[in-house]
PDB file of C-alpha atoms in Angstrom:
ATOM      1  CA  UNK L 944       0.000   0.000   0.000  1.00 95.00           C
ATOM      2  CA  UNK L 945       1.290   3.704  -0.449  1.00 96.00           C
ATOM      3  CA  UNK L 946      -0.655   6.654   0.592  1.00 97.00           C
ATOM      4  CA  UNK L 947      -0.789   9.963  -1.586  1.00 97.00           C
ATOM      5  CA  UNK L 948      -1.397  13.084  -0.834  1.00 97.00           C
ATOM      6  CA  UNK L 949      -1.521  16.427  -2.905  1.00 96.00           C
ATOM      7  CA  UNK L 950      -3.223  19.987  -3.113  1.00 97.00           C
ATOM      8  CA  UNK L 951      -5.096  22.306  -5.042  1.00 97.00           C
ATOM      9  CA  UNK L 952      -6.510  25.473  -4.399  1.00 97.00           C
ATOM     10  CA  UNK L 953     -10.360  26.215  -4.215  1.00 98.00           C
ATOM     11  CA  UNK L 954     -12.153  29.267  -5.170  1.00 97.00           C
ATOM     12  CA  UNK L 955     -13.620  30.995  -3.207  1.00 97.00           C
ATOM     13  CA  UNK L 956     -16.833  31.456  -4.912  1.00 97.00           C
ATOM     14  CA  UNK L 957     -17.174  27.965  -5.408  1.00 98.00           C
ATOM     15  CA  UNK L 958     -16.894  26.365  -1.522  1.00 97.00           C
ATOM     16  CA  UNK L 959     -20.299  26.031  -1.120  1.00 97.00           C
ATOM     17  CA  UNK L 960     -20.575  24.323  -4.759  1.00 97.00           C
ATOM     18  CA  UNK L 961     -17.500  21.703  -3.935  1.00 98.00           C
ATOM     19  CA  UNK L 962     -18.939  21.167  -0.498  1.00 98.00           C
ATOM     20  CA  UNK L 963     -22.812  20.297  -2.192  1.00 97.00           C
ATOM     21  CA  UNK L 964     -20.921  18.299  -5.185  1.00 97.00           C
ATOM     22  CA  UNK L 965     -19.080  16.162  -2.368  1.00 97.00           C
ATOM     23  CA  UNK L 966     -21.783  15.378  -0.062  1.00 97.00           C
ATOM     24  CA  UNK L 967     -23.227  13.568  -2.496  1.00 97.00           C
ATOM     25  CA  UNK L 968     -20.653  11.758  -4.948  1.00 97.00           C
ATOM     26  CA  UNK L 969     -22.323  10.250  -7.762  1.00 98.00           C
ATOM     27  CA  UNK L 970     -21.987   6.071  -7.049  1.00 98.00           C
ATOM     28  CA  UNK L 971     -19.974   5.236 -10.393  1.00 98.00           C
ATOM     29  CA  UNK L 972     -17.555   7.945  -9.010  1.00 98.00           C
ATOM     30  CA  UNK L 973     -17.018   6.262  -6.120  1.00 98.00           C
ATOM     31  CA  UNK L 974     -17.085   2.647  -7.867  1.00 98.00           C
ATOM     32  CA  UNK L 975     -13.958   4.200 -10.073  1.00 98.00           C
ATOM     33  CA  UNK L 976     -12.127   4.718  -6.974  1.00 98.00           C
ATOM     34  CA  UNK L 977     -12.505   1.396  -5.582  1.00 98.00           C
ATOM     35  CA  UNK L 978     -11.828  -0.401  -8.892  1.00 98.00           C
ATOM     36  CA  UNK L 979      -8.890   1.153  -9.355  1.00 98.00           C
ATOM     37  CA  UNK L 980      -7.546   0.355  -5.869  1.00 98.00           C
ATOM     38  CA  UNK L 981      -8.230   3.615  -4.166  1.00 98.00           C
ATOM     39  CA  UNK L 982      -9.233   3.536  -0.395  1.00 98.00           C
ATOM     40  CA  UNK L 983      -9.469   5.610   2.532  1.00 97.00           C
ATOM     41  CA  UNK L 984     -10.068   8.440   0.708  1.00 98.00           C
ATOM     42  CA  UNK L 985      -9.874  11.846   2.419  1.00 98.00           C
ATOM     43  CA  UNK L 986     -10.108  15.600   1.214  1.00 98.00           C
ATOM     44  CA  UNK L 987      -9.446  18.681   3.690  1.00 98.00           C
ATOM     45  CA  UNK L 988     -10.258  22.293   3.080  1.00 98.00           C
ATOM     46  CA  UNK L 989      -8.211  24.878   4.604  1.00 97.00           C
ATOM     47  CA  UNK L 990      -8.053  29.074   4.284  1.00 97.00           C
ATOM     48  CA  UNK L 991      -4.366  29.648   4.933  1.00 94.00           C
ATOM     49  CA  UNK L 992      -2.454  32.685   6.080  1.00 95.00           C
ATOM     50  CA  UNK L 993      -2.430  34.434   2.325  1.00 93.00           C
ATOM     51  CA  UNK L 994      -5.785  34.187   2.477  1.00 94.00           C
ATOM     52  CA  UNK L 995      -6.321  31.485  -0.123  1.00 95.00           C
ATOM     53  CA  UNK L 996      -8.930  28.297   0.128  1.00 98.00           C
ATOM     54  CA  UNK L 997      -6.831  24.646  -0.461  1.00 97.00           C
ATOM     55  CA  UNK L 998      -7.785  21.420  -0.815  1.00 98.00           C
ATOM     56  CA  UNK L 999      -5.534  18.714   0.618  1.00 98.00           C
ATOM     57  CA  UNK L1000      -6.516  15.242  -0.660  1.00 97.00           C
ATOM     58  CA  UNK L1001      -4.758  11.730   1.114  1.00 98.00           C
ATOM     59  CA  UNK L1002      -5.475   8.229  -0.278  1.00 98.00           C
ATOM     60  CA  UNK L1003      -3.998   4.705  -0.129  1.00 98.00           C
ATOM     61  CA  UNK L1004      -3.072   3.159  -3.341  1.00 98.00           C
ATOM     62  CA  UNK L1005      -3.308  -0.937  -2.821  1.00 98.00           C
ATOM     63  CA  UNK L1006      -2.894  -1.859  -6.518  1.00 98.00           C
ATOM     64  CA  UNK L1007       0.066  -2.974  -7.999  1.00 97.00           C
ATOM     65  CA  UNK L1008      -0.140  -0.329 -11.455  1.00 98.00           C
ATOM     66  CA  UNK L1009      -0.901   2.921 -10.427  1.00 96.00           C
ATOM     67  CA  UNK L1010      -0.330   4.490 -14.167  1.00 95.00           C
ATOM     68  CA  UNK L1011      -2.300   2.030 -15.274  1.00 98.00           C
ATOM     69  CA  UNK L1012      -5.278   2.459 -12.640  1.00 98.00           C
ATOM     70  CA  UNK L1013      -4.985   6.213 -13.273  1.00 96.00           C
ATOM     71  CA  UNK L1014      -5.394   5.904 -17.171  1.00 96.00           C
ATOM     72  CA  UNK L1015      -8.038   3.410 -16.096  1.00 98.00           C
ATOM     73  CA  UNK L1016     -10.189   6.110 -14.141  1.00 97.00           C
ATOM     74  CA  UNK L1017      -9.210   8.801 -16.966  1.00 96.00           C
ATOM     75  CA  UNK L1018     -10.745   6.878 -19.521  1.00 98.00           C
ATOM     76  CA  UNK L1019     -13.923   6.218 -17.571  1.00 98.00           C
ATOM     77  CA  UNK L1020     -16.945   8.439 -19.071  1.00 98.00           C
ATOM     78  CA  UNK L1021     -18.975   9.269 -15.493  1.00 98.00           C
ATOM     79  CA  UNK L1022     -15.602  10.238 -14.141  1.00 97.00           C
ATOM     80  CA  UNK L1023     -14.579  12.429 -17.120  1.00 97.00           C
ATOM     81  CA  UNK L1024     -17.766  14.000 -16.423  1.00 98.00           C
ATOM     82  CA  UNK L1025     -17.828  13.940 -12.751  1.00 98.00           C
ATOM     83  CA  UNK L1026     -13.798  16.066 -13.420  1.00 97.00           C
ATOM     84  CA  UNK L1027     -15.490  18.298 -15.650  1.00 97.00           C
ATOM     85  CA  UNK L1028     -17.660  19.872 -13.162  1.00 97.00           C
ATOM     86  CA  UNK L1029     -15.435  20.215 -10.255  1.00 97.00           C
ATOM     87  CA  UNK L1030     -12.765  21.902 -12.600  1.00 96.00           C
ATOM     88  CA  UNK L1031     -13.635  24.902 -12.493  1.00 97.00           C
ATOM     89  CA  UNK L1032     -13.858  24.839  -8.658  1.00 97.00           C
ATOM     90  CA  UNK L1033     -10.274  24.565  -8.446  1.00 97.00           C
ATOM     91  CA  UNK L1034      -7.242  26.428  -9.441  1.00 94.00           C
ATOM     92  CA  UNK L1035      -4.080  24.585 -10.419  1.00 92.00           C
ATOM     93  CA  UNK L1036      -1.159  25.621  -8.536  1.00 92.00           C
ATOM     94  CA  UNK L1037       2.194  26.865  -9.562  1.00 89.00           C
ATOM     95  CA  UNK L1038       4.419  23.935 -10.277  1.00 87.00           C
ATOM     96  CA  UNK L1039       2.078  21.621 -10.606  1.00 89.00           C
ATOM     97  CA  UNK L1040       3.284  18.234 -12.931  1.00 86.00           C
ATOM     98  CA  UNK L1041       2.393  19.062 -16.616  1.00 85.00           C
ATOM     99  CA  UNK L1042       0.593  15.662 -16.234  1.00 84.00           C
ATOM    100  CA  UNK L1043      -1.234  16.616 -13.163  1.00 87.00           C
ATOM    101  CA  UNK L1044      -4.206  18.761 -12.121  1.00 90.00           C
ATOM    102  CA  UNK L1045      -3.524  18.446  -8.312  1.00 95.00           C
ATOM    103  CA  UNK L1046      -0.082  18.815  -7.073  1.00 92.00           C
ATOM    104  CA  UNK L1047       1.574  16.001  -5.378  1.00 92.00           C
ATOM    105  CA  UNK L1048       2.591  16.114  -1.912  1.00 92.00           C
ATOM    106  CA  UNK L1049       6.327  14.829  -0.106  1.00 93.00           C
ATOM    107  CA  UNK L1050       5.566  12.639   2.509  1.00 94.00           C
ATOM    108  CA  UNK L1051       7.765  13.765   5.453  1.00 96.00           C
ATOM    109  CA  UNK L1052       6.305  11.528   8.040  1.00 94.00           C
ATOM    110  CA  UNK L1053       4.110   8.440   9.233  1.00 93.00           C
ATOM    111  CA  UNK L1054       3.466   6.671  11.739  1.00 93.00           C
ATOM    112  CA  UNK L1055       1.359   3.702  12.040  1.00 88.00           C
TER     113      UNK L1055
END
């Protein structure tokens, strides 16, 4: 298993919109996550000291292809949908992977 964690930033005008979207995840969404080995699934929002809204998202990966389950999830229709209307919630920070829309996170610690 490795856990993942990465960020994003939210805007503003859209918290209440990402809040409604995620209290009620569409149930082929949330399928897609399972099948492609995606569990304990957590995302945080936090207004930080310059003011901006983030989102800080953790998961455990059990699967033995990430790539492979990511392209897996990309590819799915609901999901491509599901991405298209959170989007514009969000707003891609600076050094982000070309590859990526959230950034990835350094894990500096764990303890079981």
């Amino acid at each position: 298993m490795k856990r993942y964690g990465s960020v994003i930033s939210l805007r503003p005008e859209k918290i209440e919109e990402y809040k409604e979207l995620h209290a009620a995840v569409w149930p082929d969404v949330l399928r897609m996550i399972k099948q492609c080995h995606i569990q304990n699934y957590s995302i945080y929002l936090r207004q930080l000291d310059d003011g901006r809204y983030y989102l800080f998202s953790y998961f455990e990966y059990t699967g033995s292809d990430f790539a492979a389950d990511m392209a897996k999830m990309a590819a799915d229709e609901t999901t491509q949908r599901w991405w298209a209307i959170n989007k514009p919630c969000q707003q891609q920070l600076q050094g982000t992977a070309p590859d990526a829309w959230w950034a990835d996170m350094e894990e500096v610690f764990h303890c079981d």
